[in-house]
Tab-separated table of C-alpha atoms in Angstrom:
chain	number	residue	atom	x	y	z
A	1	GLY	CA	47.463	64.819	113.702
A	2	GLN	CA	48.508	67.932	111.781
A	3	SER	CA	47.800	68.984	108.222
A	4	LEU	CA	48.816	72.139	106.439
A	5	GLU	CA	47.664	73.641	103.085
A	6	GLN	CA	49.627	76.179	101.103
A	7	PRO	CA	49.608	76.936	97.312
A	8	SER	CA	52.080	74.946	95.295
A	9	GLU	CA	53.345	77.767	93.195
A	10	VAL	CA	53.216	81.563	93.083
A	11	THR	CA	54.710	83.846	90.451
A	12	ALA	CA	55.503	87.562	90.697
A	13	VAL	CA	57.739	90.233	89.196
A	14	GLU	CA	60.627	92.080	90.730
A	15	GLY	CA	59.595	94.918	92.986
A	16	ALA	CA	56.145	93.458	93.630
A	17	ILE	CA	54.505	92.249	96.756
A	18	VAL	CA	53.395	88.652	97.181
A	19	GLN	CA	51.421	86.879	99.877
A	20	ILE	CA	51.775	83.128	100.596
A	21	ASN	CA	48.878	81.686	102.592
A	22	CYS	CA	48.901	78.752	104.997
A	23	THR	CA	45.905	77.072	106.582
A	24	TYR	CA	46.321	74.343	109.138
A	25	GLN	CA	44.466	71.773	111.160
A	26	THR	CA	46.141	70.580	114.267
A	27	SER	CA	45.567	68.781	117.543
A	28	GLY	CA	48.070	70.933	119.424
A	29	PHE	CA	49.251	74.350	118.339
A	30	TYR	CA	51.945	76.557	119.823
A	31	GLY	CA	52.811	78.721	116.829
A	32	LEU	CA	53.482	78.988	113.092
A	33	SER	CA	56.934	79.241	111.555
A	34	TRP	CA	58.101	80.074	108.048
A	35	TYR	CA	61.222	78.687	106.338
A	36	GLN	CA	62.844	79.538	103.014
A	37	GLN	CA	64.647	76.911	100.948
A	38	HIS	CA	66.607	77.594	97.736
A	39	ASP	CA	66.799	74.725	95.250
A	40	GLY	CA	69.004	71.973	96.613
A	41	GLY	CA	69.825	73.919	99.734
A	42	ALA	CA	69.076	73.888	103.455
A	43	PRO	CA	65.971	75.454	104.793
A	44	THR	CA	66.533	78.676	106.761
A	45	PHE	CA	64.263	80.139	109.398
A	46	LEU	CA	62.380	83.325	108.488
A	47	SER	CA	59.849	83.986	111.234
A	48	TYR	CA	57.666	82.671	114.044
A	49	ASN	CA	54.186	83.720	115.221
A	50	ALA	CA	52.893	82.523	118.497
A	51	LEU	CA	50.253	85.195	118.928
A	52	ASP	CA	47.716	86.706	116.559
A	53	GLY	CA	48.906	89.630	114.520
A	54	LEU	CA	51.695	90.738	112.186
A	55	GLU	CA	55.424	90.284	112.718
A	56	GLU	CA	57.746	92.344	110.524
A	57	THR	CA	61.360	91.564	109.789
A	58	GLY	CA	62.719	93.775	106.978
A	59	ARG	CA	61.060	92.992	103.650
A	60	PHE	CA	59.308	89.971	105.156
A	61	SER	CA	56.216	89.933	107.398
A	62	SER	CA	54.271	87.102	108.802
A	63	PHE	CA	50.677	87.092	110.084
A	64	LEU	CA	48.766	84.676	112.263
A	65	SER	CA	45.080	84.264	113.081
A	66	ARG	CA	44.663	81.444	115.596
A	67	SER	CA	40.875	81.627	115.481
A	68	ASP	CA	40.875	81.088	111.691
A	69	SER	CA	43.813	78.569	111.779
A	70	TYR	CA	45.392	80.749	109.122
A	71	GLY	CA	48.619	82.516	108.499
A	72	TYR	CA	50.513	84.154	105.706
A	73	LEU	CA	54.038	85.279	104.691
A	74	LEU	CA	54.244	88.657	102.958
A	75	LEU	CA	57.277	89.481	100.834
A	76	GLN	CA	57.705	93.073	99.732
A	77	GLU	CA	60.006	94.651	97.131
A	78	LEU	CA	60.615	91.268	95.613
A	79	GLN	CA	64.109	90.514	94.392
A	80	MET	CA	65.281	87.756	91.990
A	81	LYS	CA	67.065	86.093	94.965
A	82	ASP	CA	63.677	85.571	96.659
A	83	SER	CA	62.937	82.832	94.097
A	84	ALA	CA	62.799	79.812	96.396
A	85	SER	CA	60.398	77.448	98.147
A	86	TYR	CA	58.654	78.734	101.261
A	87	PHE	CA	57.340	76.340	103.972
A	88	CYS	CA	54.955	77.017	106.723
A	89	ALA	CA	55.417	74.797	109.790
A	90	VAL	CA	53.157	74.260	112.803
A	91	ARG	CA	54.956	74.021	116.153
A	92	GLY	CA	53.603	71.281	118.331
A	93	TYR	CA	54.859	70.398	121.850
A	94	SER	CA	58.207	69.008	120.720
A	95	THR	CA	58.288	69.082	116.943
A	96	LEU	CA	57.537	70.998	113.796
A	97	THR	CA	55.123	69.771	111.100
A	98	PHE	CA	55.878	71.251	107.703
A	99	GLY	CA	53.591	72.041	104.781
A	100	LYS	CA	54.513	70.878	101.291
A	101	GLY	CA	55.859	74.225	100.387
A	102	THR	CA	55.168	77.047	97.918
A	103	MET	CA	57.554	77.641	95.021
A	104	LEU	CA	57.940	81.394	94.389
A	105	LEU	CA	59.134	82.338	90.940
A	106	VAL	CA	60.256	85.981	90.599
A	107	SER	CA	60.711	87.239	87.093
A	108	PRO	CA	62.430	90.477	85.868
B	1	ASP	CA	82.129	79.043	112.889
B	2	GLY	CA	79.184	77.311	114.482
B	3	GLY	CA	76.983	75.148	112.384
B	4	ILE	CA	75.748	71.740	111.307
B	5	THR	CA	77.668	69.477	109.011
B	6	GLN	CA	76.303	66.502	107.090
B	7	SER	CA	78.393	64.088	105.154
B	8	PRO	CA	78.565	63.006	102.452
B	9	LYS	CA	76.617	65.416	100.186
B	10	TYR	CA	75.866	62.693	97.675
B	11	LEU	CA	75.609	59.020	98.536
B	12	PHE	CA	74.966	56.010	96.271
B	13	ARG	CA	74.153	52.574	97.581
B	14	LYS	CA	72.959	49.268	96.251
B	15	GLU	CA	69.491	48.050	97.146
B	16	GLY	CA	69.545	45.902	100.295
B	17	GLN	CA	72.507	47.680	101.924
B	18	ASN	CA	72.297	49.633	105.119
B	19	VAL	CA	73.805	53.109	105.005
B	20	THR	CA	74.593	55.610	107.768
B	21	LEU	CA	74.314	59.355	107.266
B	22	SER	CA	76.389	61.578	109.470
B	23	CYS	CA	75.190	64.724	111.253
B	24	GLU	CA	77.361	66.880	113.580
B	25	GLN	CA	76.607	70.205	115.227
B	26	ASN	CA	78.793	72.541	117.312
B	27	LEU	CA	75.981	74.952	118.223
B	28	ASN	CA	75.585	73.422	121.700
B	29	HIS	CA	72.025	72.592	120.877
B	30	ASP	CA	70.206	69.933	122.957
B	31	ALA	CA	67.689	68.837	120.321
B	32	MET	CA	68.438	67.276	116.964
B	33	TYR	CA	66.176	66.073	114.134
B	34	TRP	CA	66.141	64.069	110.929
B	35	TYR	CA	63.838	64.909	108.089
B	36	ARG	CA	63.270	63.333	104.675
B	37	GLN	CA	62.349	65.478	101.675
B	38	ASP	CA	61.023	64.079	98.373
B	39	PRO	CA	60.766	66.152	95.182
B	40	GLY	CA	58.013	68.782	95.481
B	41	GLN	CA	57.254	67.755	99.010
B	42	GLY	CA	57.717	69.220	102.479
B	43	LEU	CA	59.928	67.968	105.190
B	44	ARG	CA	58.760	64.846	106.959
B	45	LEU	CA	60.171	64.018	110.396
B	46	ILE	CA	61.931	60.690	110.802
B	47	TYR	CA	63.384	60.768	114.313
B	48	TYR	CA	64.242	63.368	116.888
B	49	SER	CA	66.190	63.610	120.071
B	50	GLN	CA	65.858	66.165	122.839
B	51	ILE	CA	68.709	64.940	124.948
B	52	VAL	CA	71.686	62.559	124.824
B	53	ASN	CA	70.749	58.863	125.026
B	54	ASP	CA	67.089	59.537	124.246
B	55	PHE	CA	65.233	59.794	120.987
B	56	GLN	CA	61.680	59.489	119.660
B	57	LYS	CA	60.097	58.333	116.442
B	58	GLY	CA	58.638	60.898	114.029
B	59	ASP	CA	56.039	60.421	111.427
B	60	ILE	CA	57.952	58.115	109.121
B	61	ALA	CA	60.405	56.184	111.392
B	62	GLU	CA	59.871	52.704	109.774
B	63	GLY	CA	63.057	51.443	108.114
B	64	TYR	CA	65.286	53.943	109.926
B	65	SER	CA	67.310	53.909	113.086
B	66	VAL	CA	69.314	56.499	115.093
B	67	SER	CA	71.611	56.886	118.076
B	68	ARG	CA	72.442	59.905	120.231
B	69	GLU	CA	75.586	58.925	122.160
B	70	LYS	CA	77.012	62.471	122.121
B	71	LYS	CA	75.332	65.840	122.232
B	72	GLU	CA	77.097	66.894	119.031
B	73	SER	CA	76.234	63.867	116.909
B	74	PHE	CA	72.968	62.225	115.628
B	75	PRO	CA	73.684	59.660	112.915
B	76	LEU	CA	70.836	58.176	110.896
B	77	THR	CA	70.947	54.612	109.560
B	78	VAL	CA	68.807	53.863	106.498
B	79	THR	CA	68.184	50.137	106.699
B	80	SER	CA	67.326	47.652	103.982
B	81	ALA	CA	63.793	47.593	105.418
B	82	GLN	CA	63.123	51.130	104.111
B	83	LYS	CA	61.181	50.393	100.956
B	84	ASN	CA	61.894	53.677	99.087
B	85	PRO	CA	65.062	55.194	100.557
B	86	THR	CA	66.051	57.446	97.603
B	87	ALA	CA	65.534	61.040	98.946
B	88	PHE	CA	67.109	64.171	100.302
B	89	TYR	CA	67.896	63.837	104.011
B	90	LEU	CA	68.191	66.886	106.239
B	91	CYS	CA	69.443	67.072	109.786
B	92	ALA	CA	68.540	69.995	112.053
B	93	SER	CA	69.174	71.132	115.594
B	94	SER	CA	67.665	73.623	117.983
B	95	PHE	CA	67.626	74.704	121.608
B	96	ARG	CA	65.270	72.565	123.556
B	97	GLN	CA	62.223	73.941	125.297
B	98	GLY	CA	61.013	77.322	124.151
B	99	GLY	CA	63.403	77.679	121.258
B	100	PHE	CA	62.871	74.840	118.898
B	101	ASN	CA	60.500	76.782	116.603
B	102	GLU	CA	63.786	77.953	115.090
B	103	GLN	CA	65.655	74.996	113.745
B	104	PHE	CA	69.107	75.196	112.098
B	105	PHE	CA	69.548	72.869	109.171
B	106	GLY	CA	72.599	71.102	107.654
B	107	PRO	CA	73.256	71.169	103.956
B	108	GLY	CA	71.685	67.694	103.441
B	109	THR	CA	72.647	64.355	102.031
B	110	ARG	CA	71.126	63.195	98.753
B	111	LEU	CA	70.846	59.396	98.880
B	112	THR	CA	70.329	57.357	95.772
B	113	VAL	CA	69.701	53.650	96.017
B	114	LEU	CA	70.383	51.807	92.807
């Protein structure tokens, strides 16, 4: 089976940097994805790491350490519109298993 | 524009009734998925299909059924056997092998059973 742990809530101010951690236990691992979901909306894909290291996409970066079963999403230059829930998801052979999500609250 | 549509956005049903949620995609994706989301929870996989006329149970398939007669369509039926059906239901699709780490989601259907 798969299990993922991520903090339930993180708060930060506009312009700051925030890191959302994700640890996982899995019986089959192909990579780690991150999704963003605004309240009541559809999740949208942010990033995917199959190999160890840092992937950067604009203000967002994602990191993976397969040996530590650990990854994180780094959000820089926070904006109010970044207030949302962020989910890490482990890719297995045919499916994704999602964590329970981290609600990010960005204040002015 | 390509995308995934789900209808209706809000659905109310009486306890004991079966209800079918629609999901259509025009992205030419092979794989489609159904997830359930409860307040403050992550997405839990109900069923998925990698090809027409084939589908597999996810982690919480009990009380649900699906069909995949067309590549574009993957309807989900919530049966009366589902003990707690009130939830937010999300449909997703992706390319099949090698690409499904990126799933595209529909806007969701919020089902309330009274």
